[in-house]
mmCIF file of C-alpha atoms in Angstrom:
data_model
loop_
_atom_site.group_PDB
_atom_site.id
_atom_site.type_symbol
_atom_site.label_atom_id
_atom_site.label_comp_id
_atom_site.label_asym_id
_atom_site.label_seq_id
_atom_site.Cartn_x
_atom_site.Cartn_y
_atom_site.Cartn_z
ATOM 1 C CA UNK A 13 -42.604 -2.793 -63.283
ATOM 2 C CA UNK A 14 -45.392 -4.521 -65.010
ATOM 3 C CA UNK A 15 -45.458 -8.326 -65.711
ATOM 4 C CA UNK A 16 -48.060 -8.811 -68.387
ATOM 5 C CA UNK A 17 -49.618 -11.636 -70.649
ATOM 6 C CA UNK A 18 -49.300 -14.201 -67.810
ATOM 7 C CA UNK A 19 -51.578 -16.635 -66.087
ATOM 8 C CA UNK A 20 -51.270 -15.674 -62.534
ATOM 9 C CA UNK A 21 -51.939 -18.169 -59.842
ATOM 10 C CA UNK A 22 -54.307 -16.429 -57.638
ATOM 11 C CA UNK A 23 -55.291 -16.860 -53.773
ATOM 12 C CA UNK A 24 -58.251 -19.374 -54.917
ATOM 13 C CA UNK A 25 -55.503 -21.440 -56.209
ATOM 14 C CA UNK A 26 -56.461 -20.964 -60.008
ATOM 15 C CA UNK A 27 -54.657 -19.608 -62.997
ATOM 16 C CA UNK A 28 -56.181 -16.501 -64.357
ATOM 17 C CA UNK A 29 -55.057 -14.571 -67.386
ATOM 18 C CA UNK A 30 -53.638 -11.173 -66.204
ATOM 19 C CA UNK A 31 -50.719 -8.897 -65.285
ATOM 20 C CA UNK A 32 -49.057 -7.920 -62.139
ATOM 21 C CA UNK A 33 -47.735 -4.516 -61.321
ATOM 22 C CA UNK A 34 -44.916 -4.142 -58.809
ATOM 23 C CA UNK A 35 -43.718 -1.112 -56.896
ATOM 24 C CA UNK A 36 -40.448 -1.459 -55.246
ATOM 25 C CA UNK A 37 -40.149 -4.836 -53.478
ATOM 26 C CA UNK A 38 -43.889 -5.205 -53.256
ATOM 27 C CA UNK A 39 -46.804 -6.295 -55.376
ATOM 28 C CA UNK A 40 -48.891 -3.218 -56.117
ATOM 29 C CA UNK A 41 -52.093 -4.476 -58.258
ATOM 30 C CA UNK A 42 -52.885 -7.981 -59.385
ATOM 31 C CA UNK A 43 -54.776 -7.529 -62.822
ATOM 32 C CA UNK A 44 -57.469 -9.718 -64.455
ATOM 33 C CA UNK A 45 -58.754 -9.644 -67.989
ATOM 34 C CA UNK A 46 -61.420 -7.454 -66.778
ATOM 35 C CA UNK A 47 -59.357 -4.701 -65.405
ATOM 36 C CA UNK A 48 -56.045 -4.668 -67.517
ATOM 37 C CA UNK A 49 -54.049 -1.608 -67.169
ATOM 38 C CA UNK A 50 -54.347 0.910 -70.223
ATOM 39 C CA UNK A 51 -50.760 1.129 -70.835
ATOM 40 C CA UNK A 52 -47.493 -0.566 -70.042
ATOM 41 C CA UNK A 53 -45.296 0.800 -67.238
ATOM 42 C CA UNK A 54 -41.763 2.054 -67.805
ATOM 43 C CA UNK A 55 -40.243 -1.549 -67.275
ATOM 44 C CA UNK A 56 -42.409 -4.114 -68.551
ATOM 45 C CA UNK A 57 -41.857 -7.831 -68.739
ATOM 46 C CA UNK A 58 -43.790 -9.891 -71.565
ATOM 47 C CA UNK A 59 -44.529 -13.352 -70.192
ATOM 48 C CA UNK A 60 -46.019 -14.713 -73.273
ATOM 49 C CA UNK A 61 -48.537 -16.604 -71.510
ATOM 50 C CA UNK A 62 -46.308 -18.083 -68.919
ATOM 51 C CA UNK A 63 -47.544 -19.226 -65.677
ATOM 52 C CA UNK A 64 -46.761 -16.548 -63.099
ATOM 53 C CA UNK A 65 -46.525 -18.316 -59.537
ATOM 54 C CA UNK A 66 -45.172 -17.227 -56.181
ATOM 55 C CA UNK A 67 -41.622 -17.785 -55.597
ATOM 56 C CA UNK A 68 -41.085 -21.284 -53.840
ATOM 57 C CA UNK A 69 -40.586 -21.694 -50.172
ATOM 58 C CA UNK A 70 -38.343 -24.587 -49.106
ATOM 59 C CA UNK A 71 -38.612 -25.129 -45.446
ATOM 60 C CA UNK A 72 -36.571 -28.143 -45.264
ATOM 61 C CA UNK A 73 -33.343 -28.892 -47.295
ATOM 62 C CA UNK A 74 -29.827 -28.933 -46.181
ATOM 63 C CA UNK A 75 -27.691 -27.547 -49.045
ATOM 64 C CA UNK A 76 -26.701 -27.281 -52.605
ATOM 65 C CA UNK A 77 -23.804 -26.430 -55.108
ATOM 66 C CA UNK A 78 -21.206 -28.036 -52.710
ATOM 67 C CA UNK A 79 -22.306 -26.388 -49.330
ATOM 68 C CA UNK A 80 -24.288 -27.302 -46.461
ATOM 69 C CA UNK A 81 -26.159 -25.284 -43.977
ATOM 70 C CA UNK A 82 -24.286 -26.973 -41.258
ATOM 71 C CA UNK A 83 -20.999 -25.801 -42.571
ATOM 72 C CA UNK A 84 -21.599 -22.994 -40.343
ATOM 73 C CA UNK A 85 -20.271 -19.881 -42.497
ATOM 74 C CA UNK A 86 -22.065 -16.985 -43.799
ATOM 75 C CA UNK A 87 -20.500 -17.543 -47.011
ATOM 76 C CA UNK A 88 -22.064 -20.979 -47.418
ATOM 77 C CA UNK A 89 -25.331 -19.611 -46.532
ATOM 78 C CA UNK A 90 -25.021 -16.972 -49.223
ATOM 79 C CA UNK A 91 -24.108 -19.249 -52.132
ATOM 80 C CA UNK A 92 -26.827 -21.661 -51.002
ATOM 81 C CA UNK A 93 -29.257 -18.708 -51.171
ATOM 82 C CA UNK A 94 -28.265 -17.396 -54.447
ATOM 83 C CA UNK A 95 -28.563 -20.764 -56.022
ATOM 84 C CA UNK A 96 -32.105 -21.199 -54.755
ATOM 85 C CA UNK A 97 -33.164 -17.980 -55.625
ATOM 86 C CA UNK A 98 -31.734 -18.592 -59.301
ATOM 87 C CA UNK A 99 -33.848 -21.692 -59.620
ATOM 88 C CA UNK A 100 -36.904 -19.908 -58.370
ATOM 89 C CA UNK A 101 -36.944 -21.031 -54.589
ATOM 90 C CA UNK A 102 -36.991 -17.301 -53.204
ATOM 91 C CA UNK A 103 -37.452 -18.110 -49.476
ATOM 92 C CA UNK A 104 -35.738 -20.756 -47.361
ATOM 93 C CA UNK A 105 -35.881 -22.281 -44.053
ATOM 94 C CA UNK A 106 -32.654 -24.739 -44.090
ATOM 95 C CA UNK A 107 -32.523 -27.782 -41.986
ATOM 96 C CA UNK A 108 -29.777 -28.846 -39.190
ATOM 97 C CA UNK A 109 -28.536 -32.241 -38.752
ATOM 98 C CA UNK A 110 -27.850 -34.092 -35.424
ATOM 99 C CA UNK A 111 -24.550 -32.446 -34.367
ATOM 100 C CA UNK A 112 -23.051 -31.813 -30.871
ATOM 101 C CA UNK A 113 -25.258 -29.047 -29.108
ATOM 102 C CA UNK A 114 -22.396 -26.513 -28.964
ATOM 103 C CA UNK A 115 -21.684 -27.007 -32.664
ATOM 104 C CA UNK A 116 -25.467 -26.436 -33.397
ATOM 105 C CA UNK A 117 -25.184 -23.291 -31.450
ATOM 106 C CA UNK A 118 -22.528 -21.915 -33.351
ATOM 107 C CA UNK A 119 -24.350 -22.722 -36.702
ATOM 108 C CA UNK A 120 -27.470 -21.018 -35.459
ATOM 109 C CA UNK A 121 -25.619 -17.785 -34.147
ATOM 110 C CA UNK A 122 -23.863 -17.581 -37.747
ATOM 111 C CA UNK A 123 -27.284 -17.836 -39.413
ATOM 112 C CA UNK A 124 -28.583 -15.030 -37.214
ATOM 113 C CA UNK A 125 -25.876 -12.755 -38.070
ATOM 114 C CA UNK A 126 -26.172 -13.680 -41.843
ATOM 115 C CA UNK A 127 -29.876 -12.762 -41.671
ATOM 116 C CA UNK A 128 -29.115 -9.257 -39.882
ATOM 117 C CA UNK A 129 -26.300 -8.376 -42.386
ATOM 118 C CA UNK A 130 -27.747 -9.806 -45.770
ATOM 119 C CA UNK A 131 -29.056 -7.106 -47.960
ATOM 120 C CA UNK A 132 -28.420 -8.921 -51.470
ATOM 121 C CA UNK A 133 -31.709 -9.337 -53.446
ATOM 122 C CA UNK A 134 -30.233 -12.146 -55.569
ATOM 123 C CA UNK A 135 -30.490 -14.478 -52.597
ATOM 124 C CA UNK A 136 -33.488 -16.238 -51.259
ATOM 125 C CA UNK A 137 -34.813 -14.929 -48.288
ATOM 126 C CA UNK A 138 -33.879 -16.723 -45.062
ATOM 127 C CA UNK A 139 -37.196 -17.045 -43.080
ATOM 128 C CA UNK A 140 -36.285 -19.595 -40.541
ATOM 129 C CA UNK A 141 -34.261 -22.857 -39.436
ATOM 130 C CA UNK A 142 -35.799 -26.284 -39.327
ATOM 131 C CA UNK A 143 -34.056 -28.308 -36.515
ATOM 132 C CA UNK A 144 -34.104 -32.026 -37.672
ATOM 133 C CA UNK A 145 -32.156 -33.180 -34.621
ATOM 134 C CA UNK A 146 -30.744 -33.877 -31.959
ATOM 135 C CA UNK A 147 -33.754 -35.017 -30.115
ATOM 136 C CA UNK A 148 -34.542 -38.108 -32.654
ATOM 137 C CA UNK A 149 -34.596 -41.781 -32.324
ATOM 138 C CA UNK A 150 -31.632 -44.148 -32.854
ATOM 139 C CA UNK A 151 -33.870 -46.697 -34.440
ATOM 140 C CA UNK A 152 -34.959 -44.195 -37.138
ATOM 141 C CA UNK A 153 -31.743 -42.225 -37.519
ATOM 142 C CA UNK A 154 -31.633 -42.528 -41.133
ATOM 143 C CA UNK A 155 -28.397 -40.383 -42.061
ATOM 144 C CA UNK A 156 -28.123 -38.797 -38.977
ATOM 145 C CA UNK A 157 -25.100 -39.334 -36.740
ATOM 146 C CA UNK A 158 -26.467 -41.743 -33.676
ATOM 147 C CA UNK A 159 -23.468 -40.443 -31.347
ATOM 148 C CA UNK A 160 -25.119 -36.929 -31.075
ATOM 149 C CA UNK A 161 -28.601 -37.879 -30.290
ATOM 150 C CA UNK A 162 -30.041 -36.683 -27.034
ATOM 151 C CA UNK A 163 -33.458 -36.628 -25.487
ATOM 152 C CA UNK A 164 -35.697 -33.737 -25.883
ATOM 153 C CA UNK A 165 -34.686 -30.963 -23.321
ATOM 154 C CA UNK A 166 -36.333 -27.733 -22.727
ATOM 155 C CA UNK A 167 -33.189 -26.023 -21.378
ATOM 156 C CA UNK A 168 -31.217 -27.323 -24.580
ATOM 157 C CA UNK A 169 -34.163 -25.992 -26.783
ATOM 158 C CA UNK A 170 -34.283 -22.771 -25.325
ATOM 159 C CA UNK A 171 -30.283 -22.503 -25.865
ATOM 160 C CA UNK A 172 -31.188 -23.044 -29.613
ATOM 161 C CA UNK A 173 -33.947 -20.297 -29.792
ATOM 162 C CA UNK A 174 -31.458 -17.750 -28.170
ATOM 163 C CA UNK A 175 -28.506 -18.664 -30.490
ATOM 164 C CA UNK A 176 -30.648 -18.346 -33.460
ATOM 165 C CA UNK A 177 -32.277 -15.084 -32.155
ATOM 166 C CA UNK A 178 -35.701 -16.549 -32.620
ATOM 167 C CA UNK A 179 -34.746 -18.011 -36.272
ATOM 168 C CA UNK A 180 -35.269 -21.633 -35.093
ATOM 169 C CA UNK A 181 -39.085 -22.039 -36.382
ATOM 170 C CA UNK A 182 -39.295 -25.933 -36.109
ATOM 171 C CA UNK A 183 -37.711 -28.275 -33.525
ATOM 172 C CA UNK A 184 -37.969 -32.161 -34.316
ATOM 173 C CA UNK A 185 -38.589 -34.633 -31.865
ATOM 174 C CA UNK A 186 -39.158 -38.286 -31.325
ATOM 175 C CA UNK A 187 -41.766 -38.405 -28.739
ATOM 176 C CA UNK A 188 -41.247 -42.161 -27.731
ATOM 177 C CA UNK A 189 -37.619 -41.341 -26.619
ATOM 178 C CA UNK A 190 -38.510 -39.391 -23.475
ATOM 179 C CA UNK A 191 -40.785 -39.446 -20.551
ATOM 180 C CA UNK A 192 -40.788 -35.777 -20.573
ATOM 181 C CA UNK A 193 -42.090 -35.323 -24.071
ATOM 182 C CA UNK A 194 -45.549 -34.275 -23.393
ATOM 183 C CA UNK A 195 -44.139 -31.560 -20.717
ATOM 184 C CA UNK A 196 -41.490 -30.652 -23.168
ATOM 185 C CA UNK A 197 -44.054 -29.770 -25.944
ATOM 186 C CA UNK A 198 -46.323 -27.885 -23.708
ATOM 187 C CA UNK A 199 -43.469 -25.749 -22.427
ATOM 188 C CA UNK A 200 -42.043 -24.864 -25.908
ATOM 189 C CA UNK A 201 -45.111 -24.885 -28.303
ATOM 190 C CA UNK A 202 -45.636 -21.110 -27.795
ATOM 191 C CA UNK A 203 -42.163 -20.271 -29.045
ATOM 192 C CA UNK A 204 -41.364 -22.968 -31.965
ATOM 193 C CA UNK A 205 -43.267 -25.175 -33.964
ATOM 194 C CA UNK A 206 -42.891 -28.762 -32.658
ATOM 195 C CA UNK A 207 -42.471 -31.620 -35.259
ATOM 196 C CA UNK A 208 -41.999 -35.321 -35.257
ATOM 197 C CA UNK A 209 -38.912 -36.169 -36.803
ATOM 198 C CA UNK A 210 -36.976 -39.376 -37.247
ATOM 199 C CA UNK A 211 -39.365 -41.297 -34.739
ATOM 200 C CA UNK A 212 -40.356 -44.801 -34.171
ATOM 201 C CA UNK A 213 -43.405 -43.599 -32.476
ATOM 202 C CA UNK A 214 -46.449 -45.940 -32.600
ATOM 203 C CA UNK A 215 -49.834 -44.276 -33.410
ATOM 204 C CA UNK A 216 -50.992 -43.858 -29.564
ATOM 205 C CA UNK A 217 -47.717 -41.934 -28.778
ATOM 206 C CA UNK A 218 -47.676 -39.633 -31.923
ATOM 207 C CA UNK A 219 -51.335 -38.739 -31.466
ATOM 208 C CA UNK A 220 -50.504 -37.756 -27.807
ATOM 209 C CA UNK A 221 -47.802 -35.368 -28.791
ATOM 210 C CA UNK A 222 -49.998 -33.810 -31.571
ATOM 211 C CA UNK A 223 -52.747 -33.366 -29.064
ATOM 212 C CA UNK A 224 -50.041 -31.761 -26.609
ATOM 213 C CA UNK A 225 -49.422 -29.079 -29.198
ATOM 214 C CA UNK A 226 -46.919 -30.523 -31.703
ATOM 215 C CA UNK A 227 -48.132 -29.477 -35.268
ATOM 216 C CA UNK A 228 -45.807 -30.562 -37.814
ATOM 217 C CA UNK A 229 -44.397 -33.664 -39.392
ATOM 218 C CA UNK A 230 -41.034 -34.080 -40.801
ATOM 219 C CA UNK A 231 -40.767 -35.875 -44.418
ATOM 220 C CA UNK A 232 -43.757 -38.055 -43.887
ATOM 221 C CA UNK A 233 -43.366 -41.994 -44.419
ATOM 222 C CA UNK A 234 -39.477 -41.191 -44.180
ATOM 223 C CA UNK A 235 -37.748 -42.094 -40.908
ATOM 224 C CA UNK A 236 -40.767 -43.503 -39.334
ATOM 225 C CA UNK A 237 -42.754 -46.605 -38.975
ATOM 226 C CA UNK A 238 -44.738 -47.693 -41.914
ATOM 227 C CA UNK A 239 -48.581 -47.091 -42.347
ATOM 228 C CA UNK A 240 -50.412 -50.293 -41.978
ATOM 229 C CA UNK A 241 -53.855 -51.631 -41.440
ATOM 230 C CA UNK A 242 -53.376 -52.581 -37.750
ATOM 231 C CA UNK A 243 -50.347 -49.977 -36.971
ATOM 232 C CA UNK A 244 -51.106 -46.923 -38.550
ATOM 233 C CA UNK A 245 -48.075 -45.148 -36.644
ATOM 234 C CA UNK A 246 -47.196 -41.486 -36.997
ATOM 235 C CA UNK A 247 -49.099 -41.216 -40.518
ATOM 236 C CA UNK A 248 -52.494 -42.289 -39.012
ATOM 237 C CA UNK A 249 -51.683 -39.917 -36.366
ATOM 238 C CA UNK A 250 -51.152 -37.147 -38.756
ATOM 239 C CA UNK A 251 -54.375 -37.849 -40.494
ATOM 240 C CA UNK A 252 -56.424 -37.788 -37.454
ATOM 241 C CA UNK A 253 -54.820 -34.626 -36.034
ATOM 242 C CA UNK A 254 -56.123 -31.944 -38.650
ATOM 243 C CA UNK A 255 -53.895 -29.110 -37.416
ATOM 244 C CA UNK A 256 -50.552 -30.848 -38.229
ATOM 245 C CA UNK A 257 -48.959 -29.955 -41.384
ATOM 246 C CA UNK A 258 -46.765 -32.698 -43.153
ATOM 247 C CA UNK A 259 -43.689 -32.338 -45.303
ATOM 248 C CA UNK A 260 -43.342 -34.773 -48.060
ATOM 249 C CA UNK A 261 -40.402 -35.410 -50.437
ATOM 250 C CA UNK A 262 -41.410 -35.683 -54.066
ATOM 251 C CA UNK A 263 -38.096 -36.283 -55.973
ATOM 252 C CA UNK A 264 -39.226 -39.620 -57.431
ATOM 253 C CA UNK A 265 -37.027 -41.478 -55.023
ATOM 254 C CA UNK A 266 -38.307 -41.281 -51.534
ATOM 255 C CA UNK A 267 -41.964 -42.231 -52.185
ATOM 256 C CA UNK A 268 -43.826 -44.114 -54.881
ATOM 257 C CA UNK A 269 -45.952 -41.803 -56.971
ATOM 258 C CA UNK A 270 -49.065 -44.111 -56.079
ATOM 259 C CA UNK A 271 -48.391 -43.319 -52.427
ATOM 260 C CA UNK A 272 -48.010 -39.603 -53.163
ATOM 261 C CA UNK A 273 -51.281 -39.435 -54.863
ATOM 262 C CA UNK A 274 -52.957 -41.565 -51.958
ATOM 263 C CA UNK A 275 -51.392 -39.318 -49.504
ATOM 264 C CA UNK A 276 -52.750 -36.064 -50.950
ATOM 265 C CA UNK A 277 -56.142 -37.534 -51.153
ATOM 266 C CA UNK A 278 -56.057 -38.889 -47.701
ATOM 267 C CA UNK A 279 -54.540 -35.959 -45.903
ATOM 268 C CA UNK A 280 -55.876 -33.009 -48.114
ATOM 269 C CA UNK A 281 -53.903 -30.703 -50.228
ATOM 270 C CA UNK A 282 -54.456 -27.854 -47.943
ATOM 271 C CA UNK A 283 -51.986 -29.064 -45.243
ATOM 272 C CA UNK A 284 -49.605 -30.780 -47.257
ATOM 273 C CA UNK A 285 -45.781 -29.100 -47.600
ATOM 274 C CA UNK A 286 -43.684 -30.148 -50.461
ATOM 275 C CA UNK A 287 -39.918 -30.146 -49.475
ATOM 276 C CA UNK A 288 -36.842 -31.092 -51.290
ATOM 277 C CA UNK A 289 -34.533 -32.425 -48.452
ATOM 278 C CA UNK A 290 -31.631 -31.520 -50.793
ATOM 279 C CA UNK A 291 -28.096 -31.863 -49.606
ATOM 280 C CA UNK A 292 -24.945 -30.379 -50.798
ATOM 281 C CA UNK A 293 -24.638 -32.445 -54.115
ATOM 282 C CA UNK A 294 -27.869 -30.782 -55.449
ATOM 283 C CA UNK A 295 -26.748 -29.054 -58.633
ATOM 284 C CA UNK A 296 -23.316 -30.722 -58.693
ATOM 285 C CA UNK A 297 -22.104 -33.798 -60.702
ATOM 286 C CA UNK A 298 -22.308 -37.423 -59.369
ATOM 287 C CA UNK A 299 -19.913 -38.180 -56.655
ATOM 288 C CA UNK A 300 -19.019 -38.536 -53.041
ATOM 289 C CA UNK A 301 -20.144 -35.923 -50.708
ATOM 290 C CA UNK A 302 -20.922 -35.338 -46.952
ATOM 291 C CA UNK A 303 -23.953 -35.068 -44.945
ATOM 292 C CA UNK A 304 -23.964 -34.405 -41.237
ATOM 293 C CA UNK A 305 -20.366 -35.579 -41.107
ATOM 294 C CA UNK A 306 -21.159 -38.759 -43.135
ATOM 295 C CA UNK A 307 -19.996 -39.893 -46.396
ATOM 296 C CA UNK A 308 -22.922 -39.985 -49.041
ATOM 297 C CA UNK A 309 -22.792 -41.377 -52.555
ATOM 298 C CA UNK A 310 -24.605 -39.483 -55.077
ATOM 299 C CA UNK A 311 -25.593 -41.101 -58.615
ATOM 300 C CA UNK A 312 -28.294 -39.427 -60.397
ATOM 301 C CA UNK A 313 -31.088 -38.196 -58.012
ATOM 302 C CA UNK A 314 -30.244 -40.887 -55.292
ATOM 303 C CA UNK A 315 -28.058 -39.980 -52.463
ATOM 304 C CA UNK A 316 -27.168 -42.780 -50.216
ATOM 305 C CA UNK A 317 -24.800 -43.369 -47.117
ATOM 306 C CA UNK A 318 -21.471 -45.070 -47.957
ATOM 307 C CA UNK A 319 -21.755 -46.859 -44.764
ATOM 308 C CA UNK A 320 -25.037 -48.841 -45.214
ATOM 309 C CA UNK A 321 -26.730 -47.610 -48.117
ATOM 310 C CA UNK A 322 -29.504 -45.730 -46.275
ATOM 311 C CA UNK A 323 -31.035 -42.769 -48.374
ATOM 312 C CA UNK A 324 -29.302 -39.760 -47.295
ATOM 313 C CA UNK A 325 -31.312 -36.598 -48.204
ATOM 314 C CA UNK A 326 -31.988 -35.877 -51.912
ATOM 315 C CA UNK A 327 -30.073 -34.305 -54.880
ATOM 316 C CA UNK A 328 -33.197 -32.770 -56.436
ATOM 317 C CA UNK A 329 -34.172 -28.935 -55.560
ATOM 318 C CA UNK A 330 -37.663 -27.827 -54.748
ATOM 319 C CA UNK A 331 -38.492 -26.537 -58.302
ATOM 320 C CA UNK A 332 -37.576 -29.856 -59.691
ATOM 321 C CA UNK A 333 -39.873 -31.697 -57.203
ATOM 322 C CA UNK A 334 -42.659 -29.375 -58.414
ATOM 323 C CA UNK A 335 -42.104 -30.734 -61.771
ATOM 324 C CA UNK A 336 -41.948 -34.167 -60.813
ATOM 325 C CA UNK A 337 -45.044 -34.037 -58.767
ATOM 326 C CA UNK A 338 -46.958 -32.575 -61.856
ATOM 327 C CA UNK A 339 -45.148 -34.373 -64.771
ATOM 328 C CA UNK A 340 -44.624 -37.981 -63.368
ATOM 329 C CA UNK A 341 -47.020 -38.463 -60.435
ATOM 330 C CA UNK A 342 -50.119 -36.642 -61.785
ATOM 331 C CA UNK A 343 -51.210 -34.075 -59.294
ATOM 332 C CA UNK A 344 -52.401 -30.789 -60.614
ATOM 333 C CA UNK A 345 -50.104 -27.999 -61.255
ATOM 334 C CA UNK A 346 -52.309 -25.784 -58.850
ATOM 335 C CA UNK A 347 -51.906 -28.268 -56.161
ATOM 336 C CA UNK A 348 -48.087 -28.443 -56.512
ATOM 337 C CA UNK A 349 -47.733 -24.749 -56.513
ATOM 338 C CA UNK A 350 -50.003 -24.447 -53.413
ATOM 339 C CA UNK A 351 -47.935 -26.943 -51.446
ATOM 340 C CA UNK A 352 -44.535 -25.351 -52.411
ATOM 341 C CA UNK A 353 -45.700 -21.586 -51.543
ATOM 342 C CA UNK A 354 -49.033 -21.142 -49.715
ATOM 343 C CA UNK A 355 -48.582 -23.985 -47.294
ATOM 344 C CA UNK A 356 -44.940 -23.508 -46.459
ATOM 345 C CA UNK A 357 -45.667 -19.689 -45.803
ATOM 346 C CA UNK A 358 -48.665 -20.487 -43.475
ATOM 347 C CA UNK A 359 -46.683 -23.046 -41.612
ATOM 348 C CA UNK A 360 -43.627 -20.626 -41.160
ATOM 349 C CA UNK A 361 -46.155 -17.843 -39.816
ATOM 350 C CA UNK A 362 -45.182 -15.656 -42.901
ATOM 351 C CA UNK A 363 -48.243 -15.760 -44.989
ATOM 352 C CA UNK A 364 -48.869 -12.133 -44.596
ATOM 353 C CA UNK A 365 -45.675 -11.261 -46.659
ATOM 354 C CA UNK A 366 -45.090 -14.451 -48.800
ATOM 355 C CA UNK A 367 -46.670 -17.469 -50.400
ATOM 356 C CA UNK A 368 -49.211 -15.832 -52.879
ATOM 357 C CA UNK A 369 -49.457 -13.152 -55.573
ATOM 358 C CA UNK A 370 -51.388 -10.558 -53.407
ATOM 359 C CA UNK A 371 -51.338 -6.903 -53.367
ATOM 360 C CA UNK A 372 -49.056 -5.838 -50.713
ATOM 361 C CA UNK A 373 -47.090 -9.044 -50.346
ATOM 362 C CA UNK A 374 -43.348 -9.409 -51.352
ATOM 363 C CA UNK A 375 -42.762 -9.202 -55.013
ATOM 364 C CA UNK A 376 -41.405 -12.847 -55.282
ATOM 365 C CA UNK A 377 -42.603 -14.134 -58.601
ATOM 366 C CA UNK A 378 -41.401 -17.092 -60.773
ATOM 367 C CA UNK A 379 -42.543 -17.348 -64.525
ATOM 368 C CA UNK A 380 -42.666 -20.839 -66.021
ATOM 369 C CA UNK A 381 -43.481 -21.763 -69.553
ATOM 370 C CA UNK A 382 -46.103 -24.478 -70.582
ATOM 371 C CA UNK A 383 -43.431 -27.211 -70.039
ATOM 372 C CA UNK A 384 -43.026 -25.861 -66.377
ATOM 373 C CA UNK A 385 -39.191 -24.548 -67.276
ATOM 374 C CA UNK A 386 -38.104 -21.483 -66.015
ATOM 375 C CA UNK A 387 -38.388 -18.290 -67.860
ATOM 376 C CA UNK A 388 -37.878 -15.418 -65.262
ATOM 377 C CA UNK A 389 -37.541 -15.022 -61.435
ATOM 378 C CA UNK A 390 -38.400 -11.656 -59.934
ATOM 379 C CA UNK A 391 -36.978 -11.241 -56.590
ATOM 380 C CA UNK A 392 -38.003 -8.404 -54.332
ATOM 381 C CA UNK A 393 -39.236 -6.578 -57.418
ATOM 382 C CA UNK A 394 -35.880 -7.231 -59.593
ATOM 383 C CA UNK A 395 -35.446 -9.500 -62.563
ATOM 384 C CA UNK A 396 -32.641 -11.787 -61.637
#
């Protein structure tokens, strides 16, 4: 297959006029104006000047189209993965909620079975699992069920890793909740990325966790202390620890556009990761849904707990978050694309196969017109 007449998003984070030749499920050749192929291949897609970007990677979301990853069925994962691929998110790492340990083990086992069995190219690739709980803080529980919160525990973490057959890529903790935090991080950091999630940690505690080996921050600003001039908290610790990659929800609800712009300037776009944090109402009409067993009311983009009005995930998919970042928040398209493709791939440890339009990598490519509307999705070399 040849995708011609497109603006290719290159490894140097620029758009260049060119074409992309595919062979099977891999990218064979990336052409520029200087070395365009002499003739079209047997199957050719004319991009008509569209942007050609890598398939997006959402490494923190809960569900969509009425399904939740924590429903714990292969059918739910399949429907989630098919919807995500259809809108240009071609690889995923869904997030769990704070549930009983045994229930989480079952969810992880089902996901591992699904990954082994799935061969459908129409579905987003399941690259990992992002465990948002249960090692979090009751003070910053957000939409998590406080009854299932427990202190971080190496043995329990090992059970999660075993149940998922290594599919768990991130384990979230609130470092202030246990005296064993530093030992926990040092024990598991070689097996899984440790993130700070739903935490009330102050700057000193968060920085100590990062220095011990934690390297990820779950939805920056949300479910953590505010960033202020005398108490910089988790956000300040992320800034000072350059190896940490923070997630950020850019749905236009969770964080003010000015804060988003300032954060990208402060942290540097090279380590920011766009996530959707979407829940099962994404792609569905307004109404009442559930998240982690709790009732959620959804009106437009806003999802809130029925019980106390706390924001409960988002109702926006990652592709729409990219559009929001560019059209409403003023970030360059190149930055938004990199933070939804390259950076999550690097954080997941899969950049050798995903995250950029590079020869030899997976042929997961999305075409967007000048208004960033979807023109085509190519998944594993096949047009969906």
